[in-house]
CSV table of C-alpha atoms in Angstrom, one decimal:
chain,number,residue,atom,x,y,z
A,1,MET,CA,0.1,-0.1,0.0
A,2,PRO,CA,1.5,3.3,-0.9
A,3,GLU,CA,2.6,6.0,1.8
A,4,ILE,CA,-0.3,8.1,2.6
A,5,LYS,CA,0.2,11.6,2.6
A,6,VAL,CA,-1.9,14.9,3.0
A,7,PHE,CA,-2.5,16.9,-0.2
A,8,SER,CA,-4.4,20.0,-0.6
A,9,ARG,CA,-6.9,20.2,-4.1
A,10,ALA,CA,-4.6,22.7,-5.7
A,11,GLU,CA,-2.0,19.9,-5.6
A,12,VAL,CA,-4.3,17.2,-6.8
A,13,ALA,CA,-6.0,19.3,-9.5
A,14,LYS,CA,-2.3,19.2,-11.4
A,15,HIS,CA,-2.6,15.3,-12.2
A,16,ASN,CA,-4.7,15.5,-15.0
A,17,THR,CA,-3.1,13.7,-17.7
A,18,GLU,CA,-3.3,10.3,-19.1
A,19,ASP,CA,0.4,9.0,-17.6
A,20,ASP,CA,-0.3,11.1,-14.2
A,21,CYS,CA,-4.4,10.8,-12.8
A,22,TRP,CA,-5.5,11.7,-9.7
A,23,ILE,CA,-8.8,11.9,-8.1
A,24,ILE,CA,-10.5,12.9,-5.2
A,25,ILE,CA,-13.3,10.3,-3.6
A,26,ASP,CA,-14.7,11.7,-0.1
A,27,GLY,CA,-11.5,13.5,1.1
A,28,ALA,CA,-8.9,10.5,0.0
A,29,VAL,CA,-6.7,11.1,-3.0
A,30,TYR,CA,-6.0,8.2,-5.2
A,31,ASP,CA,-3.5,7.5,-7.8
A,32,VAL,CA,-5.4,6.0,-11.5
A,33,SER,CA,-2.7,6.4,-13.6
A,34,THR,CA,-2.1,2.9,-14.4
A,35,PHE,CA,-5.4,1.7,-12.9
A,36,ALA,CA,-7.2,3.8,-16.0
A,37,GLN,CA,-5.8,1.3,-18.6
A,38,LEU,CA,-7.8,-1.5,-16.9
A,39,HIS,CA,-11.0,0.6,-16.2
A,40,PRO,CA,-14.1,-1.4,-17.7
A,41,GLY,CA,-15.4,1.6,-18.4
A,42,GLY,CA,-12.2,2.5,-20.7
A,43,SER,CA,-9.3,5.0,-19.8
A,44,GLN,CA,-11.0,8.1,-21.1
A,45,ILE,CA,-13.5,8.4,-18.4
A,46,LEU,CA,-11.1,8.5,-15.5
A,47,ILE,CA,-8.6,10.8,-17.4
A,48,GLU,CA,-11.6,13.3,-18.3
A,49,LEU,CA,-12.2,13.6,-14.5
A,50,GLY,CA,-8.4,13.7,-13.6
A,51,GLY,CA,-7.5,15.9,-10.5
A,52,LYS,CA,-11.3,16.4,-9.5
A,53,ASP,CA,-13.4,15.6,-6.8
A,54,VAL,CA,-15.7,12.5,-8.4
A,55,THR,CA,-16.9,11.6,-5.2
A,56,GLU,CA,-20.8,12.2,-6.6
A,57,ASP,CA,-20.0,10.6,-9.7
A,58,PHE,CA,-18.0,7.3,-8.4
A,59,TYR,CA,-21.2,6.4,-5.7
A,60,GLY,CA,-23.8,7.2,-9.0
A,61,LEU,CA,-21.8,4.1,-10.5
A,62,HIS,CA,-20.1,2.0,-8.1
A,63,ARG,CA,-20.7,0.0,-5.0
A,64,GLN,CA,-18.9,0.7,-2.1
A,65,GLU,CA,-16.9,-2.5,-2.2
A,66,ILE,CA,-15.0,-1.4,-5.4
A,67,LEU,CA,-13.4,1.4,-3.7
A,68,ILE,CA,-13.0,-1.0,-0.4
A,69,LYS,CA,-11.1,-3.5,-2.9
A,70,TYR,CA,-9.1,-0.8,-4.6
A,71,ALA,CA,-8.3,1.5,-2.0
A,72,PRO,CA,-5.1,-0.5,-0.6
A,73,ARG,CA,-3.3,-0.3,-4.1
A,74,LEU,CA,-4.7,3.2,-5.5
A,75,LYS,CA,-4.9,5.5,-2.4
A,76,ILE,CA,-2.0,7.4,-1.8
A,77,GLY,CA,-3.3,10.4,0.8
A,78,THR,CA,-6.1,12.7,2.0
A,79,ILE,CA,-6.9,16.0,1.9
A,80,GLU,CA,-6.0,18.5,4.4
A,81,ASN,CA,-8.3,19.5,6.8
A,82,GLU,CA,-10.9,17.5,5.2
A,83,VAL,CA,-13.1,14.2,6.9
A,84,ALA,CA,-14.9,11.7,5.3
A,85,GLN,CA,-18.6,11.6,4.8
A,86,VAL,CA,-18.9,8.0,4.3
A,87,THR,CA,-19.1,5.3,6.7
A,88,MET,CA,-16.8,2.4,5.6
A,89,PRO,CA,-18.3,-0.8,7.0
A,90,VAL,CA,-16.7,-2.8,9.6
A,91,PRO,CA,-17.1,-6.8,9.4
A,92,GLY,CA,-20.2,-7.7,11.3
A,93,ASP,CA,-21.4,-3.9,11.7
A,94,LEU,CA,-25.4,-3.8,11.7
A,95,SER,CA,-26.8,-1.6,9.5
A,96,THR,CA,-28.0,2.1,10.7
A,97,VAL,CA,-30.0,2.6,7.6
A,98,PRO,CA,-33.9,3.4,8.3
A,99,PHE,CA,-35.5,-0.6,8.1
A,100,GLY,CA,-32.0,-2.1,7.1
A,101,GLU,CA,-32.4,-4.5,10.0
A,102,PRO,CA,-35.5,-6.0,12.1
A,103,SER,CA,-37.5,-3.2,14.6
A,104,TYR,CA,-35.0,-4.7,17.7
A,105,TRP,CA,-31.7,-4.2,16.2
A,106,MET,CA,-32.9,-0.5,15.5
A,107,GLY,CA,-33.2,0.5,19.1
A,108,PHE,CA,-36.4,-0.9,19.6
A,109,LYS,CA,-37.7,-2.8,22.8
A,110,SER,CA,-38.4,-6.8,22.2
A,111,ALA,CA,-40.2,-9.4,23.8
A,112,TYR,CA,-38.4,-12.0,21.9
A,113,PHE,CA,-34.6,-10.7,21.4
A,114,ASN,CA,-31.9,-10.7,23.9
A,115,GLU,CA,-28.0,-9.6,24.1
A,116,SER,CA,-27.1,-13.2,23.0
A,117,HIS,CA,-29.3,-12.9,19.8
A,118,THR,CA,-27.2,-9.6,18.7
A,119,ARG,CA,-24.2,-10.9,19.4
A,120,PHE,CA,-25.0,-13.8,17.9
A,121,ARG,CA,-26.0,-11.7,14.5
A,122,LYS,CA,-22.9,-9.9,14.4
A,123,ALA,CA,-20.7,-12.9,14.7
A,124,VAL,CA,-22.5,-14.6,12.0
A,125,ARG,CA,-22.5,-11.7,9.6
A,126,ALA,CA,-18.7,-11.3,10.5
A,127,ILE,CA,-18.1,-14.9,9.4
A,128,TYR,CA,-20.1,-13.9,5.9
A,129,ASP,CA,-18.8,-10.4,5.3
A,130,GLU,CA,-15.3,-12.6,5.5
A,131,ILE,CA,-16.4,-14.8,2.9
A,132,LYS,CA,-18.2,-12.5,0.6
A,133,PRO,CA,-15.9,-12.3,-2.0
A,134,ASP,CA,-16.0,-16.0,-2.4
A,135,ALA,CA,-19.7,-16.0,-2.5
A,136,ILE,CA,-20.2,-13.6,-5.1
A,137,LEU,CA,-17.5,-15.0,-7.1
A,138,ALA,CA,-19.0,-18.8,-6.9
A,139,GLU,CA,-22.4,-17.0,-7.7
A,140,ASP,CA,-20.7,-15.2,-10.7
A,141,GLN,CA,-18.9,-18.7,-11.7
A,142,GLY,CA,-21.7,-21.2,-10.8
A,143,THR,CA,-18.8,-23.1,-8.6
A,144,TYR,CA,-19.9,-25.0,-5.9
A,145,PRO,CA,-18.4,-24.2,-2.3
A,146,SER,CA,-15.0,-25.8,-1.7
A,147,LYS,CA,-14.7,-28.3,0.6
A,148,GLU,CA,-12.4,-26.2,3.0
A,149,LEU,CA,-14.6,-23.7,2.9
A,150,TYR,CA,-17.9,-25.9,4.1
A,151,MET,CA,-15.4,-27.2,6.8
A,152,LYS,CA,-14.4,-23.9,7.8
A,153,LEU,CA,-18.1,-23.1,8.2
A,154,GLY,CA,-18.4,-26.5,9.7
A,155,GLU,CA,-15.7,-25.5,12.7
A,156,ALA,CA,-17.4,-22.1,13.2
A,157,GLY,CA,-20.7,-23.2,14.0
A,158,ILE,CA,-22.6,-21.6,11.0
A,159,LEU,CA,-23.8,-25.0,9.8
A,160,ALA,CA,-25.0,-26.0,13.1
A,161,SER,CA,-26.7,-22.8,13.6
A,162,GLN,CA,-28.9,-23.6,10.4
A,163,ILE,CA,-30.6,-26.7,11.3
A,164,GLY,CA,-32.2,-25.8,15.1
A,165,PRO,CA,-32.1,-26.4,18.8
A,166,GLY,CA,-31.7,-29.8,20.2
A,167,PRO,CA,-29.3,-32.8,21.6
A,168,TRP,CA,-27.2,-32.5,18.1
A,169,LEU,CA,-25.5,-29.5,19.1
A,170,LYS,CA,-24.1,-30.6,22.2
A,171,GLY,CA,-20.1,-30.6,22.2
A,172,LEU,CA,-20.0,-28.4,19.1
A,173,LYS,CA,-18.7,-24.6,19.0
A,174,LEU,CA,-21.4,-22.0,17.6
A,175,PRO,CA,-20.7,-18.2,16.5
A,176,ALA,CA,-20.5,-16.0,19.6
A,177,ASP,CA,-19.8,-18.7,21.3
A,178,ILE,CA,-23.5,-19.5,22.2
A,179,LYS,CA,-24.2,-22.7,24.4
A,180,PRO,CA,-25.8,-25.3,22.6
A,181,GLU,CA,-28.3,-25.5,25.4
A,182,ASP,CA,-29.1,-21.8,25.3
A,183,PHE,CA,-29.9,-21.9,21.3
A,184,ASP,CA,-33.0,-21.4,20.8
A,185,TYR,CA,-35.3,-21.1,17.1
A,186,PHE,CA,-34.0,-17.2,17.2
A,187,HIS,CA,-30.8,-17.8,16.9
A,188,GLU,CA,-31.5,-20.2,13.9
A,189,LEU,CA,-33.8,-17.4,12.4
A,190,ILE,CA,-30.9,-15.0,12.6
A,191,ALA,CA,-28.8,-17.5,10.9
A,192,HIS,CA,-31.3,-17.9,7.8
A,193,GLN,CA,-31.9,-14.7,7.6
A,194,GLU,CA,-27.7,-13.5,7.6
A,195,THR,CA,-27.0,-16.2,4.8
A,196,ALA,CA,-29.9,-14.8,2.6
A,197,ARG,CA,-28.4,-11.3,3.4
A,198,LEU,CA,-25.5,-12.6,1.3
A,199,GLY,CA,-26.9,-11.5,-2.0
A,200,THR,CA,-25.6,-14.7,-3.5
A,201,PRO,CA,-29.0,-17.1,-3.9
A,202,GLY,CA,-27.5,-19.5,-5.7
A,203,PHE,CA,-24.4,-20.0,-3.2
A,204,ALA,CA,-26.4,-19.3,-0.1
A,205,ASP,CA,-28.4,-22.4,-0.7
A,206,SER,CA,-25.3,-24.5,-1.6
A,207,ILE,CA,-24.2,-23.7,2.3
A,208,SER,CA,-27.5,-23.9,3.8
A,209,SER,CA,-30.5,-25.2,1.8
A,210,GLY,CA,-29.6,-29.0,1.1
A,211,TYR,CA,-28.3,-30.1,4.3
A,212,SER,CA,-30.9,-28.0,6.5
A,213,ILE,CA,-33.6,-30.4,5.1
A,214,GLY,CA,-31.6,-33.7,4.2
A,215,LEU,CA,-30.2,-34.1,7.9
A,216,PRO,CA,-33.2,-33.8,10.0
A,217,PRO,CA,-34.5,-37.2,8.9
A,218,ILE,CA,-31.5,-38.5,10.0
A,219,PHE,CA,-31.4,-37.2,13.4
A,220,ASN,CA,-35.1,-37.6,13.7
A,221,PHE,CA,-35.7,-41.0,12.6
A,222,GLY,CA,-32.1,-42.8,12.1
A,223,SER,CA,-30.9,-45.5,14.3
A,224,PRO,CA,-28.3,-44.6,16.8
A,225,ALA,CA,-25.6,-45.6,14.9
A,226,LEU,CA,-26.5,-43.4,12.0
A,227,LYS,CA,-26.8,-40.6,14.0
A,228,ALA,CA,-23.5,-41.0,15.4
A,229,LYS,CA,-21.9,-41.4,12.1
A,230,VAL,CA,-23.5,-39.1,9.9
A,231,VAL,CA,-24.8,-36.0,12.1
A,232,PRO,CA,-21.2,-34.9,13.4
A,233,GLU,CA,-19.6,-35.2,9.5
A,234,VAL,CA,-22.6,-33.2,8.2
A,235,LEU,CA,-22.5,-30.3,11.0
A,236,LEU,CA,-18.7,-30.1,10.6
A,237,GLY,CA,-18.8,-29.9,6.8
A,238,LYS,CA,-17.1,-33.0,6.2
A,239,LYS,CA,-19.7,-34.6,4.4
A,240,ARG,CA,-22.6,-33.1,2.6
A,241,ILE,CA,-26.3,-34.3,2.5
A,242,CYS,CA,-29.6,-33.4,0.5
A,243,LEU,CA,-33.0,-34.3,0.4
A,244,ALA,CA,-34.0,-36.4,-2.7
A,245,ILE,CA,-38.0,-36.4,-2.6
A,246,THR,CA,-39.3,-34.7,-5.9
A,247,GLU,CA,-39.4,-36.3,-9.1
A,248,PRO,CA,-40.5,-35.3,-12.5
A,249,TYR,CA,-43.7,-36.7,-12.1
A,250,ALA,CA,-44.3,-35.7,-8.3
A,251,GLY,CA,-43.6,-32.2,-6.4
A,252,SER,CA,-45.8,-31.2,-3.9
A,253,ASP,CA,-48.2,-34.5,-4.1
A,254,VAL,CA,-45.6,-37.0,-2.8
A,255,ALA,CA,-47.5,-40.0,-3.0
A,256,ARG,CA,-47.2,-40.0,-6.7
A,257,ILE,CA,-43.2,-40.9,-6.6
A,258,ARG,CA,-42.0,-43.9,-8.6
A,259,THR,CA,-38.8,-44.7,-7.4
A,260,THR,CA,-39.0,-48.1,-6.2
A,261,ALA,CA,-36.9,-49.9,-3.3
A,262,THR,CA,-37.0,-53.9,-3.6
A,263,ARG,CA,-35.8,-55.9,-0.7
A,264,THR,CA,-33.3,-58.7,-1.7
A,265,ALA,CA,-33.7,-62.1,-1.2
A,266,ASP,CA,-31.8,-62.3,2.0
A,267,GLY,CA,-34.0,-59.2,3.2
A,268,LYS,CA,-30.5,-57.5,4.2
A,269,HIS,CA,-30.7,-54.8,1.6
A,270,PHE,CA,-33.2,-52.5,-0.7
A,271,ILE,CA,-32.4,-52.1,-4.6
A,272,LEU,CA,-33.4,-48.8,-5.6
A,273,ASN,CA,-34.4,-47.5,-8.9
A,274,GLY,CA,-35.7,-44.3,-10.2
A,275,VAL,CA,-35.2,-40.4,-10.8
A,276,LYS,CA,-35.3,-37.5,-8.6
A,277,LYS,CA,-35.7,-33.7,-10.0
A,278,TRP,CA,-34.7,-30.6,-8.6
A,279,ILE,CA,-32.8,-31.5,-5.8
A,280,THR,CA,-31.1,-29.0,-4.4
A,281,ASN,CA,-27.4,-29.7,-3.5
A,282,GLY,CA,-27.7,-33.0,-5.1
A,283,ALA,CA,-24.8,-32.4,-7.7
A,284,PHE,CA,-22.1,-32.3,-5.1
A,285,ALA,CA,-23.6,-34.3,-1.9
A,286,ASP,CA,-22.0,-37.0,-0.5
A,287,TYR,CA,-25.3,-38.5,1.1
A,288,PHE,CA,-28.9,-38.6,-0.1
A,289,THR,CA,-32.3,-39.2,1.9
A,290,VAL,CA,-33.7,-40.5,-0.7
A,291,ALA,CA,-38.0,-41.3,-0.5
A,292,ALA,CA,-38.9,-44.3,-2.5
A,293,ARG,CA,-41.8,-47.1,-3.2
A,294,THR,CA,-41.6,-50.8,-1.3
A,295,GLU,CA,-44.1,-53.0,-1.1
A,296,LYS,CA,-45.6,-51.6,1.9
A,297,GLY,CA,-45.4,-47.9,0.7
A,298,ILE,CA,-43.6,-44.9,0.5
A,299,THR,CA,-40.4,-45.4,2.5
A,300,MET,CA,-37.3,-42.9,3.6
A,301,PHE,CA,-34.0,-44.5,3.2
A,302,PHE,CA,-30.6,-42.6,4.1
A,303,VAL,CA,-28.1,-43.4,0.9
A,304,GLU,CA,-24.3,-42.8,0.0
A,305,ARG,CA,-23.2,-41.9,-3.1
A,306,ASP,CA,-21.7,-44.4,-5.2
A,307,ASP,CA,-21.1,-45.4,-9.2
A,308,ASN,CA,-24.5,-46.4,-9.5
A,309,ILE,CA,-25.7,-43.2,-8.8
A,310,GLU,CA,-25.6,-40.5,-11.4
A,311,THR,CA,-26.0,-36.8,-10.6
A,312,LYS,CA,-26.5,-34.1,-13.4
A,313,GLN,CA,-26.5,-30.5,-13.1
A,314,ILE,CA,-29.7,-28.8,-14.1
A,315,LYS,CA,-30.2,-25.5,-15.3
A,316,THR,CA,-32.5,-23.2,-13.1
A,317,SER,CA,-33.0,-19.2,-12.7
A,318,TYR,CA,-30.6,-19.0,-10.2
A,319,SER,CA,-26.7,-19.7,-10.0
A,320,PRO,CA,-25.3,-23.3,-10.7
A,321,ALA,CA,-23.4,-23.0,-7.4
A,322,ALA,CA,-26.5,-24.6,-5.8
A,323,GLY,CA,-25.8,-27.7,-7.0
A,324,THR,CA,-29.6,-28.5,-8.3
A,325,ALA,CA,-29.5,-31.7,-9.7
A,326,TYR,CA,-31.7,-34.3,-12.0
A,327,ILE,CA,-30.4,-37.7,-10.1
A,328,THR,CA,-30.6,-41.5,-11.7
A,329,LEU,CA,-30.7,-44.2,-8.9
A,330,GLU,CA,-29.8,-47.4,-11.1
A,331,ASN,CA,-29.6,-51.0,-9.0
A,332,VAL,CA,-28.6,-48.9,-5.8
A,333,LYS,CA,-28.0,-51.0,-3.0
A,334,VAL,CA,-28.8,-49.8,0.2
A,335,PRO,CA,-28.4,-51.6,3.7
A,336,ALA,CA,-32.3,-52.3,5.4
A,337,GLU,CA,-30.9,-50.5,8.8
A,338,ASN,CA,-30.4,-47.8,6.7
A,339,ILE,CA,-34.4,-47.1,6.5
A,340,LEU,CA,-35.5,-43.8,8.2
A,341,GLY,CA,-38.2,-44.9,10.6
A,342,LYS,CA,-40.3,-47.4,9.8
A,343,GLU,CA,-41.0,-49.1,6.1
A,344,GLY,CA,-43.8,-47.7,4.6
A,345,GLN,CA,-44.3,-44.6,6.9
A,346,GLY,CA,-42.1,-42.3,4.7
A,347,PHE,CA,-44.7,-39.9,4.8
A,348,GLN,CA,-44.9,-39.3,8.3
A,349,VAL,CA,-41.1,-38.9,8.0
A,350,ILE,CA,-41.6,-36.4,4.8
A,351,MET,CA,-44.0,-34.5,6.6
A,352,TYR,CA,-42.6,-34.2,10.2
A,353,ASN,CA,-39.9,-31.7,9.0
A,354,PHE,CA,-42.4,-29.4,6.3
A,355,ASN,CA,-43.1,-26.9,9.0
A,356,HIS,CA,-39.4,-26.1,10.0
A,357,GLU,CA,-38.6,-26.1,6.6
A,358,ARG,CA,-41.1,-23.6,5.5
A,359,TRP,CA,-40.5,-21.6,8.4
A,360,TYR,CA,-36.7,-21.0,7.6
A,361,ILE,CA,-37.6,-20.5,3.9
A,362,CYS,CA,-39.7,-17.3,5.8
A,363,GLY,CA,-36.8,-16.6,7.6
A,364,ALA,CA,-34.6,-16.7,4.3
A,365,MET,CA,-37.3,-14.5,2.5
A,366,THR,CA,-37.2,-11.7,5.1
A,367,GLY,CA,-33.7,-11.6,5.2
A,368,ALA,CA,-33.3,-11.3,1.6
A,369,THR,CA,-36.2,-8.8,1.1
A,370,ARG,CA,-34.8,-6.5,4.0
A,371,VAL,CA,-31.2,-6.2,2.0
A,372,VAL,CA,-33.3,-5.3,-1.3
A,373,ILE,CA,-35.4,-2.6,0.9
A,374,GLU,CA,-31.9,-1.1,2.4
A,375,GLU,CA,-30.2,-0.8,-1.0
A,376,CYS,CA,-33.0,1.0,-2.1
A,377,PHE,CA,-33.1,3.3,0.9
A,378,LYS,CA,-29.3,3.7,0.2
A,379,TRP,CA,-29.7,4.2,-3.8
A,380,ALA,CA,-32.6,6.7,-3.4
A,381,ASN,CA,-30.7,8.8,-1.2
A,382,GLN,CA,-27.6,9.2,-3.6
A,383,ARG,CA,-29.0,8.9,-6.8
A,384,LYS,CA,-30.0,12.2,-8.4
A,385,VAL,CA,-32.3,12.2,-11.4
A,386,PHE,CA,-33.4,15.8,-12.9
A,387,GLY,CA,-31.8,17.7,-10.3
A,388,LYS,CA,-33.1,16.0,-7.4
A,389,ARG,CA,-32.1,12.9,-5.4
A,390,LEU,CA,-34.7,9.9,-5.8
A,391,ILE,CA,-35.9,10.2,-2.2
A,392,ASP,CA,-36.9,13.7,-2.9
A,393,GLN,CA,-39.6,12.4,-5.3
A,394,PRO,CA,-43.1,11.6,-3.6
A,395,VAL,CA,-43.4,8.5,-6.1
A,396,ILE,CA,-40.3,6.9,-4.7
A,397,ARG,CA,-41.1,7.5,-1.2
A,398,ASN,CA,-44.7,6.1,-1.8
A,399,LYS,CA,-42.9,2.7,-3.1
A,400,LEU,CA,-40.5,2.8,0.3
A,401,ALA,CA,-43.4,3.0,2.3
A,402,ALA,CA,-45.1,0.2,0.7
A,403,MET,CA,-42.1,-2.0,0.8
A,404,VAL,CA,-41.1,-1.2,4.8
A,405,SER,CA,-44.9,-1.8,5.7
A,406,GLN,CA,-45.3,-5.1,4.3
A,407,LEU,CA,-41.9,-6.2,5.2
A,408,GLU,CA,-42.7,-5.1,8.8
A,409,ALA,CA,-45.8,-7.1,9.4
A,410,VAL,CA,-44.9,-10.5,7.8
A,411,GLU,CA,-41.4,-10.0,10.2
A,412,ASN,CA,-43.6,-9.4,13.3
A,413,TRP,CA,-45.7,-12.8,12.2
A,414,LEU,CA,-43.0,-14.3,11.9
A,415,GLU,CA,-41.4,-13.3,15.5
A,416,ASN,CA,-44.6,-14.2,17.1
A,417,ILE,CA,-44.5,-18.0,15.4
A,418,THR,CA,-41.0,-18.4,16.5
A,419,TYR,CA,-41.9,-17.8,20.0
A,420,GLN,CA,-44.6,-20.3,19.9
A,421,MET,CA,-42.0,-22.7,18.4
A,422,CYS,CA,-39.8,-21.8,21.2
A,423,ASN,CA,-42.6,-22.8,23.8
A,424,MET,CA,-44.1,-25.9,21.7
A,425,SER,CA,-43.1,-29.3,21.6
A,426,TYR,CA,-42.6,-30.4,18.3
A,427,GLU,CA,-45.7,-32.7,18.3
A,428,GLU,CA,-47.8,-29.4,19.4
A,429,GLN,CA,-46.0,-27.3,16.5
A,430,SER,CA,-47.2,-30.1,13.8
A,431,VAL,CA,-51.0,-29.4,15.0
A,432,ARG,CA,-51.0,-26.0,16.0
A,433,LEU,CA,-48.7,-24.2,13.5
A,434,ALA,CA,-48.9,-26.1,10.3
A,435,GLY,CA,-51.5,-23.6,9.0
A,436,PRO,CA,-50.3,-20.6,10.4
A,437,ILE,CA,-46.6,-21.1,9.2
A,438,ALA,CA,-48.2,-22.2,5.5
A,439,LEU,CA,-50.1,-19.0,5.5
A,440,LEU,CA,-46.9,-17.1,6.7
A,441,LYS,CA,-44.6,-18.5,3.6
A,442,TYR,CA,-47.7,-17.4,1.3
A,443,GLN,CA,-47.7,-14.0,2.2
A,444,CYS,CA,-43.9,-13.8,2.6
A,445,THR,CA,-43.2,-14.9,-0.9
A,446,ARG,CA,-46.4,-12.8,-1.9
A,447,VAL,CA,-44.5,-9.4,-0.3
A,448,ALA,CA,-41.3,-10.7,-1.8
A,449,HIS,CA,-42.9,-10.6,-5.4
A,450,ASN,CA,-44.3,-6.7,-4.2
A,451,VAL,CA,-40.8,-5.8,-3.0
A,452,SER,CA,-38.9,-7.0,-6.0
A,453,ASP,CA,-41.5,-5.1,-8.4
A,454,ASP,CA,-41.0,-2.0,-6.7
A,455,ALA,CA,-37.0,-2.3,-6.2
A,456,CYS,CA,-36.3,-2.7,-10.1
A,457,GLN,CA,-38.4,0.4,-10.8
A,458,ILE,CA,-36.7,2.2,-8.2
A,459,PHE,CA,-32.9,1.0,-9.5
A,460,GLY,CA,-34.2,1.3,-13.3
A,461,GLY,CA,-31.8,-0.4,-15.6
A,462,ARG,CA,-29.8,-1.6,-12.9
A,463,GLY,CA,-32.4,-3.4,-11.3
A,464,ILE,CA,-32.0,-5.9,-14.5
A,465,THR,CA,-28.0,-5.8,-14.7
A,466,LYS,CA,-26.1,-8.8,-12.9
A,467,THR,CA,-23.5,-6.6,-12.0
A,468,GLY,CA,-23.1,-3.4,-10.2
A,469,MET,CA,-25.1,-1.0,-8.3
A,470,GLY,CA,-28.0,-3.1,-8.9
A,471,ARG,CA,-26.5,-7.0,-8.6
A,472,ASN,CA,-28.5,-7.7,-5.5
A,473,ILE,CA,-31.8,-6.0,-6.8
A,474,GLU,CA,-31.3,-8.3,-10.0
A,475,ALA,CA,-30.4,-11.3,-8.3
A,476,PHE,CA,-33.6,-11.0,-5.9
A,477,GLN,CA,-36.0,-10.5,-8.8
A,478,ARG,CA,-34.5,-13.2,-10.7
A,479,THR,CA,-34.9,-15.8,-7.9
A,480,TYR,CA,-37.3,-15.0,-5.2
A,481,LYS,CA,-40.1,-17.2,-6.8
A,482,PHE,CA,-37.7,-20.4,-5.4
A,483,GLY,CA,-39.6,-19.3,-2.1
A,484,ALA,CA,-42.5,-19.5,-3.8
A,485,ILE,CA,-42.1,-22.7,-5.1
A,486,LEU,CA,-39.7,-24.7,-2.9
A,487,GLY,CA,-41.1,-26.5,0.3
A,488,GLY,CA,-44.7,-26.2,-1.2
A,489,SER,CA,-46.1,-23.9,-3.5
A,490,GLU,CA,-48.0,-20.3,-2.8
A,491,GLU,CA,-51.4,-22.0,-3.9
A,492,ILE,CA,-50.8,-25.2,-1.7
A,493,MET,CA,-49.6,-23.2,1.3
A,494,ALA,CA,-52.6,-20.8,1.0
A,495,ASP,CA,-55.3,-23.9,0.9
A,496,LEU,CA,-53.0,-25.7,3.8
A,497,GLY,CA,-53.7,-22.7,5.8
A,498,ILE,CA,-57.3,-22.4,5.6
A,499,ARG,CA,-57.8,-26.4,5.9
A,500,GLN,CA,-55.8,-26.2,8.9
A,501,ALA,CA,-57.9,-23.6,10.5
A,502,MET,CA,-61.4,-25.4,9.7
A,503,LYS,CA,-59.9,-28.2,11.8
A,504,PHE,CA,-60.7,-25.7,14.5
A,505,PHE,CA,-63.7,-24.2,13.6
A,506,PRO,CA,-66.4,-24.1,16.2
A,507,LYS,CA,-69.3,-26.3,15.5
A,508,GLY,CA,-72.4,-24.6,15.7
A,509,ALA,CA,-71.2,-21.0,14.7
A,510,LYS,CA,-73.5,-19.1,12.7
A,511,LEU,CA,-74.1,-15.3,11.9
């Protein structure tokens, strides 16, 4: 890094040629003489601005991370008697932008959150801030997270924090040194929201989605030996697992799956044959939690990858980093003791985790939606159109108001349901919360749809551009529909919510 000196504005103004080009950004002086040739917009743009203060131009065209990336190489000094006006982020910092955080972190009082939740959010965010450059690169290039990164996240407790409170956390390190016995669903909610805040939907699912739905059937229904082997491996990032239920013929209608499992003559194994489709993380998973049909009905199996399992990448709306796969099972031999639960009772195993899966999707959706709203606030404050900031236009304030009011409503509903989860047994949750969670998921994805639409309008062309200022907006509008389909489509969620409510409808109630 060049030696930092103090300059006057007059001194900087002299450096305005192709071979000697300096610029000022927020009171700091940058020598871009050699960098100009590498500038994506061409060298002429920088040369024309040589010797000038380009703060407004810079923040009208670039995200702050660009400055953070190149400052160590290009910054040579500061302007005398001037103080930087732009706050440079520190890893783990919470946002100070209005509605950039849930209300508790904006200074409001909360009946749910405490100091440990604040520490936990900051610790998780700091870890993600550190790996964000890798996440963006993987998202853009469509590469899977490396085994080294996966193990790093496992050792830091990031993976375990997205799986929920329970005995499986015993002995594990968690972010902010939260004790496993103190870890609750609010901590887990924060973990899902922070993962979504990365703004890299495909990569986020590569480190959170597959195992968070593929592992619970193991620790809830696996044999003691299977749990002892698999659960620690997955939570520490040594192995990766996914849930393989959906097929080309069956999505939400699980009863229609065609994959078969035939018991061998000696009764010690099952032979699995069939195909699975749209399996998140399936392309790189080591283990598969598979639904198949036996002579007794739908049965869940734990399956280890072998040469009889073929996985092919499926191209979807978001990055290949998620490893969404088409899986072919051809004469896959599985030990009978790898049945999860009981033969023929796989539907119960599948349903057991649906509430949790849908709830965590709500957490991810609210986290991603909040990032979009924060970015809209920032952009509206710094972007000038027709001589005014966007925020000075009533129509823009109206869009922000609509976005905020919708998100804050579902966020509060989500916190209330999370509180119920903390104070109900899993069995009680299954009975009382299935409907409310389904309706919440429906509303979260509807809100995401509305927010995405308004955000794209606020960002204009940048909102449909994969790089630059509107990167997060473009990624969100391209991928928010995943939440509206996965874990149960909006239509099914809406219907389920009302059908569940009718189970409690009082007999004889009339107008």
